[in-house]
Short mmCIF file of C-alpha atoms in Angstrom, two decimals:
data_model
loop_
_atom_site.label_atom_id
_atom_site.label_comp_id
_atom_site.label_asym_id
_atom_site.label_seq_id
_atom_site.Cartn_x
_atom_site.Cartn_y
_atom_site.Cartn_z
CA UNK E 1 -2.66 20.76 -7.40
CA UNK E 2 -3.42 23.04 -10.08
CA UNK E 3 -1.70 22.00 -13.05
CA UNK E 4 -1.43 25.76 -14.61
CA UNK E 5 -0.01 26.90 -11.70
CA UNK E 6 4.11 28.51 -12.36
CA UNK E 7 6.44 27.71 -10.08
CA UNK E 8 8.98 30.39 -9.41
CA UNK E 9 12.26 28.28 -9.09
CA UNK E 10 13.47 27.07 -12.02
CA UNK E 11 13.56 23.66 -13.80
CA UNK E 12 16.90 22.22 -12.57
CA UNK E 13 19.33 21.83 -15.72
CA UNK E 14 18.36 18.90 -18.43
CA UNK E 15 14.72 18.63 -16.66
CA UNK E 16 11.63 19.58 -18.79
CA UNK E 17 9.27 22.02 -17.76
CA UNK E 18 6.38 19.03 -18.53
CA UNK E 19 5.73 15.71 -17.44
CA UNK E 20 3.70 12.19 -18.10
CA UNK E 21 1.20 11.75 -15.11
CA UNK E 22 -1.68 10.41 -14.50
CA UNK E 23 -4.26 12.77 -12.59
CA UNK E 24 -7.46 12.08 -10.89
CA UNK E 25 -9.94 14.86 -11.23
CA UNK E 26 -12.61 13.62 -8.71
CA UNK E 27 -13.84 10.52 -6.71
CA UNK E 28 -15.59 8.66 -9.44
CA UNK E 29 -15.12 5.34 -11.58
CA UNK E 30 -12.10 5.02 -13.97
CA UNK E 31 -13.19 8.01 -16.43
CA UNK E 32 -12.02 10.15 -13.06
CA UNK E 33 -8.31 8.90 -14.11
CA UNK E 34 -6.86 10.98 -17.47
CA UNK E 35 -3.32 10.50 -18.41
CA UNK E 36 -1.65 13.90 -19.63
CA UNK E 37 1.58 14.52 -21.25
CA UNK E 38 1.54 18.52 -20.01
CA UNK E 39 1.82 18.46 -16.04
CA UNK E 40 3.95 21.38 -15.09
CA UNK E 41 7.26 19.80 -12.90
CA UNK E 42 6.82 19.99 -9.37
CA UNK E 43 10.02 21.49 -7.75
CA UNK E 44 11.81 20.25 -4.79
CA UNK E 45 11.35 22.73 -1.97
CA UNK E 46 13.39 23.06 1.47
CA UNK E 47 13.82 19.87 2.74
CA UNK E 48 12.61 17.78 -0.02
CA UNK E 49 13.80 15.74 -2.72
CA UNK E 50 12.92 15.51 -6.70
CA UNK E 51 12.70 11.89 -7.77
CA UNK E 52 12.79 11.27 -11.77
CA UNK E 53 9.83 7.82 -10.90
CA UNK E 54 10.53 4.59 -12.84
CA UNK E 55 7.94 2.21 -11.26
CA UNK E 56 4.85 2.71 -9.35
CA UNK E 57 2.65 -0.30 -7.70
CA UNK E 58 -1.07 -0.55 -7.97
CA UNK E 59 -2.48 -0.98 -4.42
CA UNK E 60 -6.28 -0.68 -2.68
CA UNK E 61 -5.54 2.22 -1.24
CA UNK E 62 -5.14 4.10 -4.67
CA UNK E 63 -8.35 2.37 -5.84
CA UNK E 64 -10.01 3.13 -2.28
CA UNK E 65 -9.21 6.76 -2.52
CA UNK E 66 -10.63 7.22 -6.60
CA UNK E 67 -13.15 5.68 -5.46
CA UNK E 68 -14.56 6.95 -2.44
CA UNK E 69 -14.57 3.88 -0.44
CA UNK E 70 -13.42 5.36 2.63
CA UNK E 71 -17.09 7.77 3.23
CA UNK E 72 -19.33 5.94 5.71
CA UNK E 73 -21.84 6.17 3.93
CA UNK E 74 -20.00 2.73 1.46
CA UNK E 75 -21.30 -0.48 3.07
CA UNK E 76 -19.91 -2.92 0.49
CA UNK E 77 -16.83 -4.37 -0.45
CA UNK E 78 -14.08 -2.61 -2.90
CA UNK E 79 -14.94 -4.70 -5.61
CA UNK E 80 -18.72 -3.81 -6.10
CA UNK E 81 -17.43 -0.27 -7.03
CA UNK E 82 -14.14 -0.45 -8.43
CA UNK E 83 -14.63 0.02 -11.69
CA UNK E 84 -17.50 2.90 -11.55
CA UNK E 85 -17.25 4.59 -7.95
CA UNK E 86 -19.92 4.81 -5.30
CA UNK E 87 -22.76 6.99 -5.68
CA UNK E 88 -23.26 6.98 -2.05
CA UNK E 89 -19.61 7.98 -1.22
CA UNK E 90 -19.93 11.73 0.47
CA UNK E 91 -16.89 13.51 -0.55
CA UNK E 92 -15.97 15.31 2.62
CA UNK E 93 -14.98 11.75 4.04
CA UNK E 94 -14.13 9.81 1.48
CA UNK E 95 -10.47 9.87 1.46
CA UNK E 96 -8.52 7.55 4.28
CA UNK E 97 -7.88 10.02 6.64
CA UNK E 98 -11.37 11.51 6.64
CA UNK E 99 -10.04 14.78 4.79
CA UNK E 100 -11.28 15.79 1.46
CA UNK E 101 -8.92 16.07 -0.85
CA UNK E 102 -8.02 18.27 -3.29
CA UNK E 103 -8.27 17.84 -6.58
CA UNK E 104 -6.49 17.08 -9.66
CA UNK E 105 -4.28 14.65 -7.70
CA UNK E 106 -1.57 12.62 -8.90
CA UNK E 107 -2.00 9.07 -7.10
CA UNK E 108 0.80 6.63 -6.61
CA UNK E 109 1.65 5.63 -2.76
CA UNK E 110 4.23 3.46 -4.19
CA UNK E 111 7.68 5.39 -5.81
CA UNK E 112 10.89 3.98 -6.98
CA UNK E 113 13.24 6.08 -8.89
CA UNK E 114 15.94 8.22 -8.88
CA UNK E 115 16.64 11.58 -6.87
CA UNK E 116 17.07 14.28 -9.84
CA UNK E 117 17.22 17.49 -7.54
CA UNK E 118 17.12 18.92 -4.07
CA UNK E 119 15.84 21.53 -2.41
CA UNK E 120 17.05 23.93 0.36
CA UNK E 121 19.01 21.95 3.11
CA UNK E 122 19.27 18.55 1.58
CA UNK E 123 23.10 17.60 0.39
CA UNK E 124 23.09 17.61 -3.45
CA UNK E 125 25.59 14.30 -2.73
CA UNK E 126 22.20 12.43 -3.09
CA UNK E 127 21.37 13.01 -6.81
CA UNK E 128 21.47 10.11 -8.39
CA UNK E 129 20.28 8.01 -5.43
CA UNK E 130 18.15 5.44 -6.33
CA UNK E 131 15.41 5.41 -3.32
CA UNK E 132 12.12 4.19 -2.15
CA UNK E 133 9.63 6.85 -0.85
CA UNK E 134 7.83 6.02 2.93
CA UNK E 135 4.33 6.00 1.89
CA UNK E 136 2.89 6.87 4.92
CA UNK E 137 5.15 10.37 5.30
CA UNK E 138 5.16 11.40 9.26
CA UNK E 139 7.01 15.04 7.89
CA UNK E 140 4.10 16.86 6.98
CA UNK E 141 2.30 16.17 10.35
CA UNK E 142 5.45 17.30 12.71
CA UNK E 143 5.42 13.40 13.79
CA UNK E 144 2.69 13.44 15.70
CA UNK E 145 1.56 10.04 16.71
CA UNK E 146 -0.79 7.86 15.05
CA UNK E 147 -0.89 10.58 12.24
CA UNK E 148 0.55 10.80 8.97
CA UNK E 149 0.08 11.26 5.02
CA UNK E 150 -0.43 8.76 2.50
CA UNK E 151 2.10 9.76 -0.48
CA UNK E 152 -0.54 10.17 -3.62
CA UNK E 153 -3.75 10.91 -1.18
CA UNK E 154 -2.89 14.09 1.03
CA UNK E 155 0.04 15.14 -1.42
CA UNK E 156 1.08 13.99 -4.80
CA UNK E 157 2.26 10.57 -5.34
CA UNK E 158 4.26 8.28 -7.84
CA UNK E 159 1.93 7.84 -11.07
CA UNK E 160 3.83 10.49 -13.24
CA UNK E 161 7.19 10.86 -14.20
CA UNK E 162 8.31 12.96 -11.34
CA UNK E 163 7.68 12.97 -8.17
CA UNK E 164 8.87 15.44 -4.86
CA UNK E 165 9.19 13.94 -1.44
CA UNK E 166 10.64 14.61 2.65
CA UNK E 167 14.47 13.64 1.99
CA UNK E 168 14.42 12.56 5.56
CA UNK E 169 11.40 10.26 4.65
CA UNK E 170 13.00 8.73 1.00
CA UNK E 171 15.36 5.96 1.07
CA UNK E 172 18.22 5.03 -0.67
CA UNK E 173 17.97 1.54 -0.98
CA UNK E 174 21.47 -0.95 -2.31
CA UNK E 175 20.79 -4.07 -3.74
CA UNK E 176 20.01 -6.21 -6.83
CA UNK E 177 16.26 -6.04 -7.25
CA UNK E 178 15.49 -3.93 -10.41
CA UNK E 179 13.09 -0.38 -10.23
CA UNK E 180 9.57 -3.20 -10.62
CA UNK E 181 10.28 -5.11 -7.94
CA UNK E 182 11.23 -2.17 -5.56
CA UNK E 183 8.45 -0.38 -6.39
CA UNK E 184 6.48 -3.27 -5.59
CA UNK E 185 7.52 -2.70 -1.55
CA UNK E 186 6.51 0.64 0.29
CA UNK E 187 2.55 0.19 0.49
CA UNK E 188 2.07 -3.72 0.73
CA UNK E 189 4.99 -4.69 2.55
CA UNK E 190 5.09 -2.04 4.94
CA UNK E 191 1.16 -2.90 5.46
CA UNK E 192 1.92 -6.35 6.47
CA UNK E 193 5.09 -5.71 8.12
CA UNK E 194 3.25 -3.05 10.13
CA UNK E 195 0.67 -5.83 10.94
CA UNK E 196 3.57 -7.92 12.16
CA UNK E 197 4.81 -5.30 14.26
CA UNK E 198 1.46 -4.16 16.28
CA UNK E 199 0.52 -8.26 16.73
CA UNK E 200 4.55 -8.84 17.98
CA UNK E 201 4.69 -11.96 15.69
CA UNK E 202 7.29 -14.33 16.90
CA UNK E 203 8.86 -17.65 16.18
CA UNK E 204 6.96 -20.86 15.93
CA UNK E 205 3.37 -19.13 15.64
CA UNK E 206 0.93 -20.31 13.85
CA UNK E 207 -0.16 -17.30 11.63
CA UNK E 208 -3.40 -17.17 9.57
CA UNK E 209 -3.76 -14.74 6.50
CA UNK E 210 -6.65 -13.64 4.63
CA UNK E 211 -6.29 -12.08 1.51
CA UNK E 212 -3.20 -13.97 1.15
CA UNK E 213 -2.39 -13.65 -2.83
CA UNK E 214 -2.58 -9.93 -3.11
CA UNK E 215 0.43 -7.84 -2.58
CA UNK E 216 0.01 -7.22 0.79
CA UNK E 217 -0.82 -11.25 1.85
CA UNK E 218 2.01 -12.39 -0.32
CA UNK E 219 4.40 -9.86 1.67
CA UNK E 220 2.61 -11.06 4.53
CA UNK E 221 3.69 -14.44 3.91
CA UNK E 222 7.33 -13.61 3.33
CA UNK E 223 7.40 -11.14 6.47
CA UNK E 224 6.06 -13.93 8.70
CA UNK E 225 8.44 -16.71 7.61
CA UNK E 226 10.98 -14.50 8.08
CA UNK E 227 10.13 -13.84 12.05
CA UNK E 228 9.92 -18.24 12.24
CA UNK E 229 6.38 -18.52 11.78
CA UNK E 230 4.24 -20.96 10.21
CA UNK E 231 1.48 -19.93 7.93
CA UNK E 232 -1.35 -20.76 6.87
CA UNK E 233 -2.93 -18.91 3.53
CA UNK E 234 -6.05 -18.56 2.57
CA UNK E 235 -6.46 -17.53 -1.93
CA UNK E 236 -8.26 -18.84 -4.42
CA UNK E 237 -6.76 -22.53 -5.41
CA UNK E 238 -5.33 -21.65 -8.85
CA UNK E 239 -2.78 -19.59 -7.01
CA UNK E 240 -2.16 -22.38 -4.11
CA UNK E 241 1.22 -22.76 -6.05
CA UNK E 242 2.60 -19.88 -6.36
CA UNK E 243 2.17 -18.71 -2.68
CA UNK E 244 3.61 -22.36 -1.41
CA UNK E 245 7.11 -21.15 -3.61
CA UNK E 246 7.12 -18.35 -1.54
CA UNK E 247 7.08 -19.80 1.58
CA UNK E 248 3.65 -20.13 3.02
CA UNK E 249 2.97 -23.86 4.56
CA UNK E 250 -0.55 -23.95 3.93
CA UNK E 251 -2.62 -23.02 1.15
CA UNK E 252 -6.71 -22.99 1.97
CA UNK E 253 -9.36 -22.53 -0.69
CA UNK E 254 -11.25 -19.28 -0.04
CA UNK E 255 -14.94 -19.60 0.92
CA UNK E 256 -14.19 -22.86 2.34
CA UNK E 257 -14.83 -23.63 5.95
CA UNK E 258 -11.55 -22.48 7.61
CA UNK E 259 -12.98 -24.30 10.77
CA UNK E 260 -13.28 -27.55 8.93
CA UNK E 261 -9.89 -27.71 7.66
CA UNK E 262 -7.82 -26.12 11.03
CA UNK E 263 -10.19 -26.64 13.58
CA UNK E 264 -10.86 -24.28 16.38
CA UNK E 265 -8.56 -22.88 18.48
CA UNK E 266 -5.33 -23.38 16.45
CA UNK E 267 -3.89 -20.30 15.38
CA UNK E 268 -2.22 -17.19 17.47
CA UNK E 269 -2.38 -14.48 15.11
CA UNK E 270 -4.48 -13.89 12.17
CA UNK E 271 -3.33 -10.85 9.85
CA UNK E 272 -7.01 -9.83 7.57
CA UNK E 273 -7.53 -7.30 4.50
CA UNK E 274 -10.26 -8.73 3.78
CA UNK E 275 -12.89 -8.72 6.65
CA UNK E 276 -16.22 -9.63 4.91
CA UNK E 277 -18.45 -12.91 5.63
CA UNK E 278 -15.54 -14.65 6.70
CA UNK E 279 -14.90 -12.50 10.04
CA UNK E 280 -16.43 -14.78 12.25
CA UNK E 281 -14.43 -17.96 11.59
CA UNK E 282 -11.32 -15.94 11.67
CA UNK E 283 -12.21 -15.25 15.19
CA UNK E 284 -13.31 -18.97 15.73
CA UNK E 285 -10.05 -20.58 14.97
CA UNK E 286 -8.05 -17.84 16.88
CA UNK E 287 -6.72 -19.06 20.52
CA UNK E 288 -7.19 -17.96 23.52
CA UNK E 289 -5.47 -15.14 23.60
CA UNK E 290 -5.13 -14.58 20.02
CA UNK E 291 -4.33 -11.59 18.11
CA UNK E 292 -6.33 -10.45 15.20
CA UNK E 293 -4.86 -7.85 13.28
CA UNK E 294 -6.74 -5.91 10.33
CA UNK E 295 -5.45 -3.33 7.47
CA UNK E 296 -8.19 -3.76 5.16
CA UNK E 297 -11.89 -4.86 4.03
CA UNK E 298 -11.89 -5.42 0.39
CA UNK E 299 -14.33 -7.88 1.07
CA UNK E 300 -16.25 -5.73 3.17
CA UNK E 301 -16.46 -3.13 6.09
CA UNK E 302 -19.57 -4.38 7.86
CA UNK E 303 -19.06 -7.57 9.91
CA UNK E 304 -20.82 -9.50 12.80
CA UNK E 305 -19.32 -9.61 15.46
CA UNK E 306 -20.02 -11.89 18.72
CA UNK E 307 -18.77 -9.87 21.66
CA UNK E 308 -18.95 -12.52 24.39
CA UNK E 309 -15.89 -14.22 21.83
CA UNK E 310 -13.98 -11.25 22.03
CA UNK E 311 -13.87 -11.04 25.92
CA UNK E 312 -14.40 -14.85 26.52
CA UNK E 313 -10.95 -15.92 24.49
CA UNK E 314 -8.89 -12.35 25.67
CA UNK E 315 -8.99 -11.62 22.39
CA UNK E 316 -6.44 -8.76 21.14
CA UNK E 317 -7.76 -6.56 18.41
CA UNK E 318 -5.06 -4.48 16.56
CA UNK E 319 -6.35 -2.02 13.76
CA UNK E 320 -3.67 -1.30 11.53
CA UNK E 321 -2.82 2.21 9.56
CA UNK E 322 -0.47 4.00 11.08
CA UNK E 323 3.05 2.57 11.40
CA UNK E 324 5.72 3.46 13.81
CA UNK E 325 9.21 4.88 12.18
CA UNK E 326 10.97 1.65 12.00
CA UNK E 327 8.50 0.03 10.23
CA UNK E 328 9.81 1.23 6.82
CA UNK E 329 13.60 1.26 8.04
CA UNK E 330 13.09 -2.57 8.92
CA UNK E 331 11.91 -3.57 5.26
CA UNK E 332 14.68 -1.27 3.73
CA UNK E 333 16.93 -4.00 6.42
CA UNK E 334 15.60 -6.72 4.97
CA UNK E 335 15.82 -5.89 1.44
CA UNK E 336 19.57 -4.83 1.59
CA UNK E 337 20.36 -8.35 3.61
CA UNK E 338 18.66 -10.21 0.76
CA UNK E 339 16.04 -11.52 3.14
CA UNK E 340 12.81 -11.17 1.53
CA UNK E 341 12.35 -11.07 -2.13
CA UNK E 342 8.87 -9.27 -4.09
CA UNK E 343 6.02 -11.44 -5.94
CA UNK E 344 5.40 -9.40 -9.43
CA UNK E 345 2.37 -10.89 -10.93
CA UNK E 346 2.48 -8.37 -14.45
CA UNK E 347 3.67 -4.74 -15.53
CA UNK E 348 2.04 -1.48 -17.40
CA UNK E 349 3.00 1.33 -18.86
CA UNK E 350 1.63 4.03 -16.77
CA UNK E 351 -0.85 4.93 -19.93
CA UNK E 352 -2.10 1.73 -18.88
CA UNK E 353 -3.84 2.48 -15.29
CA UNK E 354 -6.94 1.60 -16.40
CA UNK E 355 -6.25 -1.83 -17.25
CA UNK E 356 -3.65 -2.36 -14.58
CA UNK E 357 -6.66 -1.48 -11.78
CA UNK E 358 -9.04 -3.41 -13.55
CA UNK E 359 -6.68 -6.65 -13.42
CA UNK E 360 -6.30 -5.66 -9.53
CA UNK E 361 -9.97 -5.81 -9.17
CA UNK E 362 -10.43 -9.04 -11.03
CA UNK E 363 -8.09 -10.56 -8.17
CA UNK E 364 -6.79 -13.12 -11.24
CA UNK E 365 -3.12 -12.16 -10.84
CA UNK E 366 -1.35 -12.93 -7.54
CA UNK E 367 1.09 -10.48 -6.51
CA UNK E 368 1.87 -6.90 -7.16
CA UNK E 369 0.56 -5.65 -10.31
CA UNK E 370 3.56 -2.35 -11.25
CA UNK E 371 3.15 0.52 -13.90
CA UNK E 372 6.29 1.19 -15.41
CA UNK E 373 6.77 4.86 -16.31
CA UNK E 374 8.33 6.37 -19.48
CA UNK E 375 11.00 8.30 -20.36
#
């Protein structure tokens, strides 16, 4: 995105010509993140929608992305360079998909809002809509399978105060959550319920989640009581409490022996994002014929792994990005039916990012941490 570029269509009446954003510049440490209050207004083109945003969640992936966790070249958890990048990070694979990208880019892979103009082929019946935008968008690639763009990574995402999307790829979503707690939804929930999905989750399982007070283990919690599991969580024990209230039956202290307090053997699924020196025992207390299903490694990408427990329990392996269609349509369900309900641990304004990613990174605040963008 080059933010002198004109656009030739028009502003659509009563929109500025400017917006609010946030824009990363380069993969780096937070001084690659510079909030600006004169971003030209992307216009909707054929097919796609203009959303006026409201709230955007924080997630790893945004965090992953500024900070080049993705190269090959990073051996260590998010953590150790969240707040100043990775000098070791190689640029042309540091992003996700193992594209570079292009920058200035306006992050964001979560979007709630409002539809404030459409382009070419979309009914103008939707402006007004207040909608939810798939983050991983399956348009731009033609659907092919097991590829897609992350909203805010191979395009422009939600940390500004306008945002374009596929119309056939944003939701309109009907019920009684307000713009926070939708926004909380697209990235972490449709991470976990993704999980779910691939590792076929059903009723009366015993499911074990790492990672579990972060947005995507407390949606993980909620998704897997809602399929008539039992769960087990493992978080920090200040935050036992909160993810009991949402439903999880078992809170374990992290870096205690999961072993000791489940023995061996004992659980049929375990759903990770956080990989790290606790990989082993995950496997350990998996069945025979467990599933083990991963979306993350905030606690690090490099593991050891015994192969002979692998093929000696028919272990399933399941890695975890790309999601198939009903994925997102499922959660949208679920939402509308009043079946699942979001964890907001604390808001920002969106001038705010800094703070709001360093809270993430401190892991102090369970659930989604949301920026809140101005009018």
């Amino acid at each position: 995105m080059n933010i002198e570029t004109t656009r030739s269509k028009p502003a659509a009446q009563g929109l500025p010509e400017r917006m609010k954003g946030v824009l990363l510049t380069g993969h780096g440490g937070f001084e690659k993140l510079e909030y600006r209050e004169d971003i030209p207004l992307p216009r909707a083109k054929a097919g796609e929608v203009l959303i006026r945003v409201t709230a955007a969640g924080i997630n790893n992936t945004d965090i992953n992305t500024r900070i080049g966790w993705y190269s090959k070249a990073v051996t260590t958890g998010t953590e150790s360079g969240g707040a100043t990048g990775f000098q070791s990070a190689e640029d042309t694979d540091a992003s996700w998909s193992g594209v570079p990208l292009a920058f200035p880019r306006i992050q964001g892979a979560d979007c709630c809002g409002r539809i404030v103009d459409v382009g070419d082929g979309v009914d103008p019946i939707r402006i007004g809509e207040r909608v939810l935008v798939r983050n991983m968008l399956r348009s731009h690639v033609d659907y092919r399978p097991f590829e897609c763009w992350t909203f805010g990574s191979e395009c422009d995402g939600g940390f500004a105060q306008y945002a374009v999307a596929p119309a056939r790829e944003t939701y309109r979503v009907e019920c009684d959550w307000s713009d926070v707690e939708l926004a909380s939804l697209p990235c972490a929930y449709s991470t976990a319920e993704g999980m779910l999905h691939r590792a076929a989750v059903g009723a009366g399982e015993h499911v074990l989640i790492a990672g579990a007070s972060g947005g995507v283990g407390s949606a993980a919690i909620q998704l897997a009581k809602r399929r008539g599991a039992t769960v087990t969580a493992i978080a920090s024990p200040d935050k036992a409490q909160q993810l009991l209230a949402i439903g999880a039956d078992t809170v374990l202290a992290r870096g205690e022996s999961i072993a000791a307090h489940l023995g061996r053997e004992t659980v049929d699924v375990v759903l990770d994002v956080a990989a790290g020196p606790s990989f082993g025992e995950l496997l350990d207390v998996l069945k025979k014929g467990g599933r083990y299903a991963v979306a993350g490694a905030i606690a690090g990408p490099i593991v050891e792994l015994d192969v002979r427990t692998l093929y000696l329990k028919d272990l399933t392996f399941f890695g975890c990005t790309f999601q198939e269609d009903v994925v997102f349509e499922n959660l949208v369900s679920y939402v509308e039916r009043g079946e699942i309900r979001p964890l907001v641990g604390k808001t920002y304004p969106l001038s705010e990012i800094v703070e709001a990613q360093r809270d993430f990174l401190s892991k102090r605040i369970a659930g989604k941490l949301v920026l809140v963008i101005p009018e």
